[in-house]
Coordinates of C-alpha atoms and ligand atoms in Angstrom, one line a residue:
Chain A
M1 CA -23.0 39.2 23.4
N2 CA -21.4 38.8 20.6
S3 CA -23.8 41.1 18.2
H4 CA -21.8 44.1 19.0
Y5 CA -18.4 42.6 16.6
Y6 CA -21.2 42.6 14.1
S7 CA -22.6 46.6 14.5
T8 CA -19.2 47.6 14.3
R9 CA -18.6 46.3 10.7
T10 CA -18.5 48.1 7.3
H11 CA -19.5 45.3 5.6
D12 CA -23.3 44.3 6.7
V13 CA -23.9 40.2 7.3
A14 CA -27.3 39.8 5.8
E15 CA -28.8 37.0 6.2
A16 CA -30.4 35.8 9.6
G17 CA -29.0 32.4 9.0
N18 CA -24.8 33.1 8.7
E19 CA -25.1 36.3 11.5
T20 CA -26.7 33.4 13.4
A21 CA -23.7 30.7 12.1
A22 CA -21.0 33.2 12.9
N23 CA -22.4 34.1 16.1
E24 CA -22.6 30.4 17.5
L25 CA -18.8 30.7 15.9
A26 CA -17.6 33.3 17.9
S27 CA -19.7 31.5 21.6
L28 CA -17.4 28.3 20.4
V29 CA -14.2 30.2 20.8
E30 CA -15.2 32.0 24.0
V31 CA -15.5 28.6 25.5
R32 CA -13.0 27.8 24.1
Q33 CA -10.8 30.9 25.7
D34 CA -12.6 30.6 29.0
D35 CA -10.1 27.3 30.6
R36 CA -6.7 28.5 28.1
R37 CA -4.3 30.9 29.8
S38 CA -4.2 34.1 27.9
L39 CA -1.7 34.2 24.6
P40 CA 0.5 36.6 23.5
S41 CA -0.7 38.4 20.2
D42 CA 2.2 37.4 18.6
P43 CA 3.4 33.2 19.2
K44 CA 6.4 31.9 20.3
P45 CA 7.3 29.8 17.0
I46 CA 8.4 26.0 17.6
M47 CA 8.2 26.0 13.6
E48 CA 8.2 28.9 10.8
C49 CA 6.9 28.9 7.6
E50 CA 9.1 32.4 5.6
G51 CA 8.3 32.6 1.9
V52 CA 7.1 28.6 1.3
D53 CA 5.9 28.0 -2.0
V54 CA 5.1 24.2 -3.0
F55 CA 5.2 22.8 -5.8
Y56 CA 4.4 20.2 -7.9
D57 CA 6.0 19.8 -11.1
D58 CA 5.6 23.2 -12.2
F59 CA 2.3 23.6 -10.7
R60 CA 2.3 26.1 -7.6
A61 CA 0.1 24.8 -5.6
V62 CA 1.1 27.1 -2.0
T63 CA 2.3 30.6 -2.6
D64 CA 4.1 32.9 -0.4
V65 CA 3.2 31.7 3.3
S66 CA 5.1 33.1 6.2
L67 CA 4.1 32.2 8.9
G68 CA 4.9 30.4 12.8
F69 CA 3.4 27.5 15.4
G70 CA 3.4 28.4 18.3
Y71 CA 5.2 26.1 21.5
N72 CA 2.7 24.6 22.6
E73 CA 0.1 25.8 20.7
I74 CA -3.1 24.0 18.2
T75 CA -3.0 26.3 15.1
A76 CA -6.0 25.1 12.7
L77 CA -5.5 25.5 9.3
I78 CA -8.4 26.1 7.1
G79 CA -9.8 27.4 4.0
P80 CA -12.2 26.2 0.6
S81 CA -10.7 22.6 -0.8
G82 CA -7.9 22.7 -2.6
C83 CA -6.7 25.6 -1.2
G84 CA -3.3 23.7 -0.3
K85 CA -3.7 22.9 3.8
S86 CA -2.2 19.5 2.8
T87 CA 0.5 20.6 0.9
L88 CA 1.2 22.8 3.3
L89 CA 1.0 20.6 6.4
R90 CA 2.9 17.7 4.4
S91 CA 5.7 20.2 3.5
L92 CA 6.0 20.2 7.8
N93 CA 7.7 17.2 8.5
R94 CA 9.6 16.1 5.0
M95 CA 6.1 14.0 4.3
N96 CA 5.8 15.6 0.6
D97 CA 9.6 14.3 -0.6
L98 CA 8.0 10.9 -1.0
I99 CA 5.7 12.7 -3.9
L100 CA 7.8 12.8 -7.3
G101 CA 7.7 16.2 -8.1
A102 CA 7.1 17.8 -5.4
R103 CA 9.5 20.5 -4.3
V104 CA 9.6 22.9 -1.3
E105 CA 10.4 26.6 -2.4
G106 CA 11.1 28.8 1.1
A107 CA 12.7 28.3 4.6
V108 CA 10.8 25.6 6.9
T109 CA 12.1 25.5 10.3
F110 CA 11.9 23.9 13.1
H111 CA 13.5 25.6 16.2
G112 CA 14.8 27.9 13.8
Q113 CA 16.3 25.4 11.6
S114 CA 16.0 25.0 8.1
I115 CA 14.3 21.2 7.6
Y116 CA 15.1 21.9 4.7
A117 CA 19.3 22.0 4.9
K118 CA 21.5 19.3 3.2
D119 CA 22.5 18.2 6.2
V120 CA 18.7 17.5 7.5
D121 CA 18.4 13.9 7.9
P122 CA 14.0 13.6 6.7
I123 CA 13.9 10.5 8.6
E124 CA 15.2 13.3 11.9
V125 CA 12.5 15.6 11.1
R126 CA 9.5 13.0 11.1
R127 CA 10.5 11.2 14.3
R128 CA 10.7 14.7 16.0
I129 CA 7.2 16.2 13.8
G130 CA 4.6 13.7 13.9
M131 CA 1.7 13.4 11.7
V132 CA -1.5 12.2 11.9
F133 CA -3.4 11.2 8.9
Q134 CA -7.4 11.8 7.4
K135 CA -8.3 8.5 7.2
P136 CA -7.1 6.2 10.2
N137 CA -4.5 4.0 9.1
P138 CA -3.4 1.9 11.8
F139 CA -1.4 -1.4 10.3
P140 CA -2.6 -4.7 10.6
K141 CA -1.2 -5.7 13.8
S142 CA -1.9 -6.2 17.1
I143 CA -2.4 -2.6 18.9
Y144 CA 0.1 -2.8 21.0
D145 CA 2.6 -3.7 18.0
N146 CA 1.6 -0.5 16.2
V147 CA 2.5 1.8 19.4
A148 CA 5.8 0.2 19.6
Y149 CA 5.9 0.5 16.5
G150 CA 7.4 4.0 16.5
P151 CA 9.9 3.2 19.3
R152 CA 10.7 -0.3 17.6
V153 CA 11.8 1.1 13.6
T154 CA 13.8 4.5 16.3
G155 CA 16.5 2.4 17.9
A156 CA 15.1 4.4 20.3
K157 CA 16.3 3.0 24.5
V158 CA 12.9 2.3 25.9
S159 CA 13.4 0.7 28.9
D160 CA 10.1 -0.9 29.5
M161 CA 8.7 -0.8 26.2
D162 CA 4.7 -2.1 27.9
D163 CA 5.2 1.2 30.3
L164 CA 5.6 2.9 27.0
V165 CA 2.8 1.7 25.2
E166 CA 0.7 2.5 28.4
E167 CA 1.5 5.2 28.9
A168 CA 0.9 6.9 24.9
L169 CA -2.5 4.7 25.0
T170 CA -3.7 6.3 28.1
R171 CA -2.3 9.8 27.1
S172 CA -4.6 8.9 24.1
A173 CA -7.3 8.0 26.2
L174 CA -8.0 4.5 24.9
W175 CA -6.1 2.9 27.6
D176 CA -9.3 1.6 29.2
E177 CA -11.1 0.6 26.2
V178 CA -8.0 -2.0 25.1
K179 CA -6.3 -2.6 28.1
D180 CA -8.0 -6.0 28.0
K181 CA -6.8 -6.8 24.2
L182 CA -3.2 -5.4 23.2
K183 CA -2.6 -9.0 21.3
Q184 CA -6.1 -8.1 19.2
S185 CA -5.5 -6.6 15.5
A186 CA -5.9 -3.0 15.2
L187 CA -7.7 -3.1 12.3
G188 CA -10.7 -4.8 14.9
L189 CA -11.5 -1.5 16.8
S190 CA -13.4 1.2 15.8
G191 CA -12.9 4.1 13.4
G192 CA -12.6 6.6 16.5
Q193 CA -10.6 3.8 18.1
Q194 CA -8.2 3.5 15.5
Q195 CA -7.8 7.5 15.5
R196 CA -6.9 7.6 18.5
L197 CA -4.9 4.8 18.3
C198 CA -3.3 6.6 15.6
I199 CA -2.5 9.6 17.8
A200 CA -0.8 7.0 20.4
R201 CA 1.2 5.3 18.3
T202 CA 2.6 9.3 17.3
I203 CA 2.9 10.0 20.8
A204 CA 5.2 6.8 21.5
I205 CA 7.8 8.7 19.5
R206 CA 7.7 11.6 21.6
P207 CA 7.7 14.6 19.4
E208 CA 7.0 17.8 19.4
V209 CA 5.0 18.5 16.8
I210 CA 1.8 16.4 16.1
L211 CA 0.7 17.7 12.4
M212 CA -3.1 16.2 11.9
D213 CA -4.8 16.2 8.2
E214 CA -8.8 16.2 9.1
P215 CA -8.5 13.8 11.8
C216 CA -12.2 13.8 12.7
S217 CA -13.4 14.3 8.7
A218 CA -14.0 10.0 8.8
L219 CA -15.1 9.7 12.3
D220 CA -18.7 10.8 13.7
P221 CA -19.7 13.6 15.9
I222 CA -19.2 11.2 19.4
A223 CA -15.2 10.0 17.6
T224 CA -14.8 14.4 16.4
S225 CA -15.3 15.6 20.1
R226 CA -13.2 12.8 22.2
I227 CA -10.5 13.7 19.9
E228 CA -11.2 17.3 20.0
D229 CA -10.4 16.4 23.9
L230 CA -7.8 14.4 23.4
M231 CA -6.1 17.3 21.3
V232 CA -6.7 20.3 24.2
E233 CA -5.5 17.5 27.0
L234 CA -1.9 17.3 24.2
V235 CA -1.7 20.7 23.6
K236 CA -0.2 21.3 27.1
D237 CA 3.2 18.7 26.0
Y238 CA 2.9 19.6 22.1
S239 CA 2.1 21.2 19.9
I240 CA -0.2 20.1 17.5
I241 CA -1.1 22.1 13.9
I242 CA -4.3 20.4 12.3
V243 CA -6.1 21.3 8.8
T244 CA -9.7 21.3 9.1
H245 CA -12.8 22.2 7.4
N246 CA -14.8 21.9 9.9
M247 CA -14.6 25.6 11.0
Q248 CA -16.4 24.8 14.6
Q249 CA -13.4 22.5 15.4
A250 CA -11.0 25.4 15.0
A251 CA -12.8 27.7 16.6
R252 CA -13.2 25.1 19.6
V253 CA -9.7 23.7 19.2
A254 CA -7.5 26.5 18.4
D255 CA -5.3 28.7 19.8
R256 CA -4.7 30.5 16.6
T257 CA -5.9 30.0 13.2
A258 CA -5.0 30.6 9.3
F259 CA -7.2 31.1 6.6
F260 CA -5.6 30.0 3.0
T261 CA -7.7 30.9 -0.2
A262 CA -7.2 30.0 -3.6
L263 CA -6.3 32.2 -6.1
A264 CA -5.6 32.1 -9.9
D265 CA -2.5 32.9 -10.9
E266 CA -2.4 35.9 -13.1
G267 CA 0.3 34.4 -15.4
T268 CA -0.7 31.0 -15.6
G269 CA -4.5 30.8 -14.6
D270 CA -3.8 27.4 -12.4
R271 CA -5.2 27.8 -9.4
T272 CA -2.2 28.6 -6.1
G273 CA -3.5 28.3 -2.6
L274 CA -2.0 31.2 0.2
L275 CA -2.6 32.8 3.3
V276 CA -5.4 35.2 4.1
E277 CA -5.1 36.3 7.2
Y278 CA -3.4 34.4 10.6
D279 CA -4.8 35.5 13.8
L280 CA -6.5 34.0 17.5
T281 CA -8.9 32.1 16.7
A282 CA -11.3 34.3 18.7
K283 CA -10.4 37.3 16.7
I284 CA -10.5 35.6 13.4
F285 CA -14.6 33.7 14.5
S286 CA -15.5 37.7 15.7
T287 CA -13.6 40.4 13.3
P288 CA -11.6 38.6 10.8
A289 CA -9.5 41.6 9.3
D290 CA -10.2 40.2 5.5
E291 CA -13.4 40.4 3.4
R292 CA -12.5 36.9 1.7
T293 CA -11.9 35.1 5.9
E294 CA -15.3 36.8 6.9
N295 CA -17.0 35.6 3.7
Y296 CA -15.6 32.2 4.0
I297 CA -16.7 31.9 8.2
S298 CA -20.0 33.3 7.9
G299 CA -20.7 30.6 5.4
R300 CA -20.8 32.8 2.2
F301 CA -17.8 31.0 0.4
G302 CA -16.1 27.4 0.2
Chain B
M1 CA -55.1 8.2 -5.5
A2 CA -56.1 6.3 -9.3
S3 CA -53.0 7.4 -10.9
I4 CA -49.9 6.4 -8.4
G5 CA -52.1 3.4 -7.7
S6 CA -51.9 3.4 -11.0
I7 CA -48.0 4.2 -11.3
A8 CA -47.0 1.4 -8.8
T9 CA -48.8 -1.4 -10.7
A10 CA -47.5 -0.5 -14.0
P11 CA -45.9 -3.4 -15.4
L12 CA -42.7 -5.2 -14.9
R13 CA -42.7 -7.8 -17.2
A14 CA -40.3 -7.8 -20.2
S15 CA -41.1 -4.9 -23.1
R16 CA -38.1 -6.2 -25.0
E17 CA -36.9 -9.4 -25.9
G18 CA -34.3 -8.9 -24.3
D19 CA -31.3 -11.7 -24.5
K20 CA -34.2 -14.4 -26.6
N21 CA -32.9 -13.4 -30.0
A22 CA -31.4 -15.5 -32.4
K23 CA -28.2 -13.8 -32.8
S24 CA -28.1 -13.7 -28.8
I25 CA -28.8 -17.4 -28.8
V26 CA -26.3 -17.5 -31.5
F27 CA -23.6 -15.7 -29.6
L28 CA -24.1 -17.5 -26.4
G29 CA -23.8 -20.8 -28.1
V30 CA -21.1 -20.3 -29.5
L31 CA -19.3 -19.4 -26.4
W32 CA -20.9 -22.4 -25.0
F33 CA -19.1 -24.0 -27.6
T34 CA -15.7 -22.6 -26.5
V35 CA -15.7 -23.7 -22.6
L36 CA -16.8 -27.4 -23.4
F37 CA -14.4 -27.9 -25.7
S38 CA -12.2 -27.2 -23.4
V39 CA -13.4 -29.3 -20.8
L40 CA -13.8 -31.4 -22.8
S41 CA -10.1 -32.0 -24.2
L42 CA -8.9 -31.5 -20.8
A43 CA -12.1 -34.6 -20.0
V44 CA -10.4 -36.5 -22.6
L45 CA -6.8 -35.9 -21.7
L46 CA -7.3 -37.9 -18.5
V47 CA -9.6 -40.0 -18.6
T48 CA -7.3 -41.6 -21.6
S49 CA -4.2 -40.4 -19.8
F50 CA -5.7 -43.0 -17.4
L51 CA -7.0 -45.6 -18.9
D52 CA -3.8 -46.3 -20.1
G53 CA -1.7 -45.5 -17.3
S54 CA -3.6 -47.0 -14.1
T55 CA -2.4 -50.0 -14.5
R56 CA 0.9 -48.4 -13.6
L57 CA 0.2 -46.2 -10.9
D58 CA 1.6 -48.5 -8.4
A59 CA 5.4 -47.8 -6.2
N60 CA 7.1 -49.0 -8.9
L61 CA 6.6 -45.9 -10.6
F62 CA 8.2 -44.2 -7.9
T63 CA 10.8 -46.6 -6.6
R64 CA 12.0 -47.8 -10.1
Y65 CA 14.2 -46.3 -12.7
S66 CA 13.6 -46.2 -16.9
S67 CA 15.3 -49.5 -18.1
I68 CA 15.3 -50.7 -21.9
V69 CA 15.3 -53.7 -21.4
L70 CA 12.3 -53.9 -18.6
P71 CA 9.5 -51.5 -20.1
E72 CA 7.4 -52.7 -17.7
L73 CA 9.0 -52.8 -14.4
A74 CA 10.6 -49.1 -15.8
G75 CA 9.9 -46.2 -13.0
A76 CA 10.1 -42.7 -12.5
R77 CA 12.6 -42.3 -9.8
A78 CA 15.1 -40.7 -11.2
A79 CA 12.7 -37.8 -12.5
I80 CA 10.5 -37.3 -10.1
L81 CA 13.8 -36.3 -7.8
G82 CA 15.3 -34.5 -10.7
S83 CA 12.0 -32.7 -11.3
A84 CA 12.2 -32.1 -7.6
L85 CA 15.9 -30.8 -7.4
V86 CA 15.6 -28.7 -10.5
I87 CA 12.9 -26.5 -9.1
V88 CA 13.5 -26.3 -5.4
L89 CA 16.4 -25.1 -6.9
T90 CA 14.9 -22.7 -9.2
A91 CA 13.1 -21.6 -6.4
V92 CA 16.0 -21.2 -4.6
M93 CA 17.5 -18.3 -7.2
A94 CA 14.2 -16.9 -8.8
I95 CA 12.5 -16.2 -6.1
P96 CA 15.0 -13.8 -3.5
L97 CA 15.7 -12.7 -7.2
G98 CA 12.7 -11.4 -8.3
V99 CA 11.5 -10.7 -4.8
A100 CA 14.5 -8.0 -4.5
A101 CA 13.7 -6.6 -8.2
A102 CA 10.1 -5.7 -7.6
V103 CA 10.5 -3.7 -4.1
Y104 CA 13.6 -2.1 -6.1
L105 CA 11.2 -1.6 -9.1
E106 CA 7.6 -0.9 -6.5
E107 CA 9.4 1.0 -4.0
F108 CA 12.5 2.4 -5.2
A109 CA 13.2 3.5 -8.5
D110 CA 12.1 6.7 -10.0
S111 CA 10.0 5.8 -12.7
R112 CA 10.6 8.8 -14.6
R113 CA 14.1 8.1 -15.0
W114 CA 14.7 6.4 -18.5
Y115 CA 16.2 3.0 -17.3
N116 CA 13.1 2.1 -15.0
K117 CA 11.3 2.5 -17.8
L118 CA 13.7 0.7 -20.1
I119 CA 13.3 -2.4 -17.4
E120 CA 10.4 -2.0 -16.7
V121 CA 9.4 -2.8 -21.1
N122 CA 11.6 -4.7 -21.3
L123 CA 10.1 -6.7 -18.3
T124 CA 6.6 -7.8 -19.5
N125 CA 7.8 -8.5 -23.0
L126 CA 10.0 -11.2 -20.5
A127 CA 7.1 -12.7 -19.5
A128 CA 5.7 -13.3 -22.8
V129 CA 9.1 -15.1 -24.7
P130 CA 9.0 -18.8 -25.2
A131 CA 10.6 -20.6 -22.9
I132 CA 13.1 -22.7 -25.9
V133 CA 15.0 -19.0 -26.1
Y134 CA 15.5 -19.2 -21.9
G135 CA 17.2 -22.9 -22.8
M136 CA 19.4 -21.5 -25.5
L137 CA 20.0 -18.1 -23.8
T138 CA 21.4 -20.1 -20.8
A139 CA 23.0 -22.7 -22.5
G140 CA 25.1 -20.1 -24.7
V141 CA 26.0 -17.8 -21.3
A142 CA 27.0 -21.6 -20.0
L143 CA 29.0 -22.7 -23.0
S144 CA 31.1 -18.9 -21.9
I145 CA 31.6 -19.5 -19.0
G146 CA 32.5 -22.7 -19.0
L147 CA 29.2 -24.2 -17.0
P148 CA 28.9 -27.6 -17.7
R149 CA 25.1 -28.0 -19.7
R150 CA 23.4 -31.2 -19.0
V151 CA 23.5 -30.4 -14.9
V152 CA 21.0 -29.9 -12.5
L153 CA 22.4 -26.4 -11.1
T154 CA 22.7 -25.3 -15.3
G155 CA 18.9 -26.4 -15.9
A156 CA 17.9 -24.4 -13.0
I157 CA 19.1 -21.3 -14.1
A158 CA 17.4 -21.7 -17.3
L159 CA 14.0 -21.5 -15.3
A160 CA 15.0 -19.8 -12.7
L161 CA 15.5 -16.9 -15.9
L162 CA 12.1 -18.7 -17.2
I163 CA 10.0 -17.6 -14.5
L164 CA 11.7 -14.5 -13.3
P165 CA 9.6 -11.6 -15.1
V166 CA 6.7 -13.7 -13.8
I167 CA 8.0 -13.1 -9.9
I168 CA 8.2 -10.5 -10.6
I169 CA 5.2 -8.7 -12.3
T170 CA 3.3 -10.9 -9.6
T171 CA 5.2 -8.9 -6.6
R172 CA 4.8 -5.5 -7.9
E173 CA 0.9 -6.5 -8.5
A174 CA 1.1 -7.8 -4.8
M175 CA 2.6 -4.6 -2.9
R176 CA 0.9 -1.9 -4.8
A177 CA -1.6 -3.1 -3.1
V178 CA -0.4 -2.6 -0.4
P179 CA -2.6 0.7 0.2
Q180 CA -0.3 3.9 0.3
E181 CA -1.6 5.0 3.5
I182 CA 0.8 1.8 5.3
R183 CA 4.2 2.9 3.7
Q184 CA 2.9 7.2 4.8
G185 CA 2.1 6.3 8.5
S186 CA 5.6 4.3 8.7
L187 CA 7.2 6.4 7.3
A188 CA 5.3 9.6 9.6
L189 CA 6.8 7.5 12.5
G190 CA 10.4 7.4 11.4
A191 CA 10.9 4.8 9.8
T192 CA 13.2 4.2 6.7
P193 CA 12.5 3.6 3.5
L194 CA 13.8 0.1 3.9
Q195 CA 12.2 -0.1 7.1
T196 CA 9.0 0.3 6.0
V197 CA 9.2 -2.5 3.0
W198 CA 10.8 -4.9 5.3
R199 CA 7.8 -4.7 8.4
Q200 CA 5.2 -2.8 6.4
T201 CA 4.9 -3.8 2.5
L202 CA 6.4 -7.5 2.2
P203 CA 5.1 -8.5 4.6
A204 CA 1.2 -7.5 3.7
A205 CA 2.4 -8.4 0.3
V206 CA 3.4 -12.2 1.1
P207 CA 0.3 -14.2 0.3
G208 CA 0.1 -12.6 -3.1
I209 CA 4.1 -13.1 -3.8
A210 CA 3.6 -17.1 -2.4
T211 CA 0.6 -17.6 -4.9
G212 CA 2.3 -15.4 -7.9
S213 CA 5.7 -17.9 -6.9
I214 CA 3.5 -21.2 -6.5
L215 CA 2.1 -20.1 -10.0
A216 CA 5.4 -20.1 -11.8
L217 CA 6.9 -23.0 -10.7
S218 CA 4.3 -24.9 -11.6
R219 CA 4.9 -23.5 -15.5
A220 CA 8.7 -24.5 -14.7
L221 CA 7.7 -28.1 -13.8
G222 CA 5.9 -28.7 -16.6
E223 CA 8.5 -27.3 -18.9
A224 CA 10.4 -29.7 -21.1
A225 CA 11.8 -27.3 -23.9
P226 CA 14.9 -25.4 -22.4
L227 CA 15.9 -28.3 -20.0
L228 CA 15.9 -31.0 -24.3
L229 CA 17.2 -27.8 -25.5
L230 CA 20.1 -28.3 -22.5
G231 CA 20.4 -31.4 -23.3
G232 CA 18.5 -33.4 -20.2
L233 CA 19.4 -36.6 -20.4
V234 CA 17.3 -38.7 -21.4
F235 CA 17.8 -42.5 -19.3
V236 CA 19.1 -41.3 -15.4
S237 CA 19.3 -44.7 -13.6
Y238 CA 20.5 -42.7 -10.9
D239 CA 19.5 -40.3 -8.1
P240 CA 20.9 -37.0 -8.2
N241 CA 23.0 -36.0 -6.3
G242 CA 24.1 -32.4 -6.2
L243 CA 24.2 -29.4 -8.3
F244 CA 26.6 -30.9 -11.1
S245 CA 24.8 -34.0 -11.2
G246 CA 23.2 -35.4 -14.3
Y247 CA 19.1 -35.4 -14.3
T248 CA 16.3 -36.1 -16.1
V249 CA 12.8 -34.2 -14.7
L250 CA 9.5 -35.4 -15.6
P251 CA 8.2 -33.4 -18.3
I252 CA 11.0 -35.5 -20.1
Q253 CA 10.8 -38.7 -19.3
I254 CA 7.4 -38.6 -20.7
Y255 CA 8.4 -37.2 -23.9
N256 CA 10.7 -40.2 -24.0
W257 CA 8.6 -43.2 -23.3
A258 CA 5.9 -41.8 -24.9
K259 CA 7.9 -41.9 -28.3
E260 CA 9.4 -45.6 -27.5
P261 CA 6.8 -47.9 -30.1
Q262 CA 6.0 -50.3 -27.0
L263 CA 2.7 -50.4 -25.1
A264 CA 4.8 -50.6 -21.9
F265 CA 6.8 -47.1 -22.6
Q266 CA 3.3 -45.6 -23.4
Q267 CA 1.6 -46.9 -20.7
V268 CA 4.0 -45.4 -18.2
A269 CA 4.4 -42.0 -19.6
S270 CA 0.1 -42.1 -19.1
A271 CA 1.1 -42.5 -15.4
A272 CA 3.8 -40.3 -15.1
I273 CA 1.3 -37.6 -16.7
I274 CA -1.2 -38.5 -14.0
L275 CA 1.1 -37.7 -11.5
M276 CA 2.4 -34.7 -13.3
L277 CA -1.4 -33.5 -13.2
A278 CA -2.2 -34.3 -9.7
L279 CA 1.0 -31.6 -8.5
L280 CA 0.3 -29.4 -11.0
L281 CA -3.2 -29.5 -9.3
L282 CA -1.6 -29.5 -5.9
M283 CA 0.2 -26.7 -6.2
N284 CA -2.4 -25.2 -8.1
A285 CA -4.7 -25.3 -5.5
V286 CA -2.6 -24.6 -2.8
A287 CA -1.8 -21.4 -4.4
I288 CA -5.5 -20.6 -4.3
V289 CA -5.8 -21.5 -0.5
I290 CA -3.6 -18.9 0.4
R291 CA -4.8 -16.4 -1.8
N292 CA -8.5 -16.5 -0.7
R293 CA -6.8 -17.4 3.4
Y294 CA -4.5 -14.8 3.6
Q295 CA -5.3 -11.9 1.2
K296 CA -5.6 -8.9 3.1
R297 CA -8.6 -7.3 2.7
W298 CA -7.6 -3.6 3.6
Ligands
ADP1 N1 0.4 14.9 -5.4 C1 -0.2 15.9 -5.8 N2 -0.1 16.0 -6.5 C2 -0.1 17.3 -7.7 N3 -1.0 18.0 -7.1 C3 -1.3 18.2 -6.0 C4 -0.7 16.4 -5.3 N4 -1.4 16.5 -4.2 C5 -1.8 18.2 -4.0 N5 -1.9 18.5 -5.2 C6 -2.6 19.6 -5.9 O1 -2.4 20.8 -5.0 C7 -3.0 21.3 -4.5 C8 -3.7 21.8 -3.0 O2 -4.7 20.5 -2.8 P1 -4.3 19.6 -1.2 O3 -3.2 20.5 -0.5 O4 -4.8 18.4 -1.6 O5 -5.5 21.4 -0.4 P2 -5.9 21.6 0.3 O6 -5.4 20.4 1.3 O7 -6.3 22.5 0.9 O8 -7.6 20.9 -0.2 C9 -4.9 21.1 -5.8 O9 -4.8 22.1 -6.5 C10 -4.3 19.9 -5.5 O10 -4.8 19.2 -6.8
MG2 MG1 -7.0 18.1 2.8

């Protein structure tokens, strides 16, 4: 079934091991696509990057990235470490405003409006575009207070906070495990539960986009698979952009995948991240257009 | 097999002398001596004070004013109340100011700006400035703005200035110990930087702030120099009753008694020293308990 991908390639995948790995990825993609609606070849974007450069002082970490993130789609950003995935992700909800010296050039738009325009409030941007971090970071408060935190600080009109907390925890598949200990400290939960709590906390402010930066990298395989199931569930209502170093994960959950790499800048010699290829996940993992993508997903690089 | 066995049983006995040579022993001896020296001096102070002062550690110490004519009945009532009032006032001024300054420097100041760098350098230096300088500063300022010198408020201002750098520095350290992920988590949920400080960083830093503040206040409690310079009164035979009341404090009272020739004054001075040491010990113990009990481990 998968072998024809490779037989048609000019670039031969020599090692049998790599071929098996690549076949596995391709089959994962098929499993995922089976239960998804068909996707247009170009995303209907909720967010877009147009010629985005991100700098840390004079160092250009990301160069000239243009892509659109689809409504109710999961977009995966993959690539070797240091290629600027986290940097790009942080620039999508202005979390990089918090890093001294960080600067974004080019256009990042949300519903067609630039999020870096002068009159845009970064606080409002973050309320609409939520973020889940690599390491679960629950507040040293009760489970309930963690979920209620967002609505409380944003001053959202909530008719019944208990209902909202229950809904957010239910949606993040945590309610059954914590419903009897809502008043207990969130720090007592397992890593996987903490990460789902962080997702619940994000959902509670009802963002439109959820950014996730390697949300499973600190978790065991079972906890990881629960979060992946959760993402597939959540994408019905949210648009999700996830950075992952785990290609199986991208293949399993993502509708579209963007592959980044780091290249040495001709002028300065600094390594800078750029977008190599962006396409439907099925395409990226079966018939990538760029040789570098192919090398990366077949495990020969990075 | 045999060789594996012999490797496994190769001797673990010391092949070198380790720390048992003459040089190390001398060095260790010096270390021990220094520890012993400081512990002994403290012990001597405690024991002699106790021997001299134990007869005067009674209710009179707390209820009676100092008296020139009746040294046998002299008490530290005015000094105890004066110390309490001055320290509370110092805390009320120094803690909010210090914490606010620390919050600004830690959470809002752009550390690349020259003026923030300047503040930074000054702060560390200020913490090392001798106490008497704060007395002189306060005296000078008081004079120029027409504030009376010998009153509770002026004394408390001097002590507040004295401990302000320490409070700022310890508060900053406590805030720095709060993981960045907590701030990011809060900001990513749409909290403003100020909300993040109020709801996350400051609460998490409270144990550290409390510990640092108590230690700073215990320093202020034992400090006589700046208050002497401001002319803290010698014989006070009334309770300080307000911000503009004359006052004395324990260290000044002790200083005054100790320089009198009469044995009875020496004894009551010793009793007051014991009282002050007990207070300082108590404050330090509370600080340690707070640190150990409430310190968040992330
Ligand atoms: N806060 C920062 N300050 C300066 N340089 C940074 C910062 N964060 C990341 N970088 C640099 O930017 C580049 C991209 O990093 P990052 O976005 O973390 O990559 P990835 O997430 O793909 O591993 C790296 O060279 C990294 O050293
Ligand atoms: Mg990263």
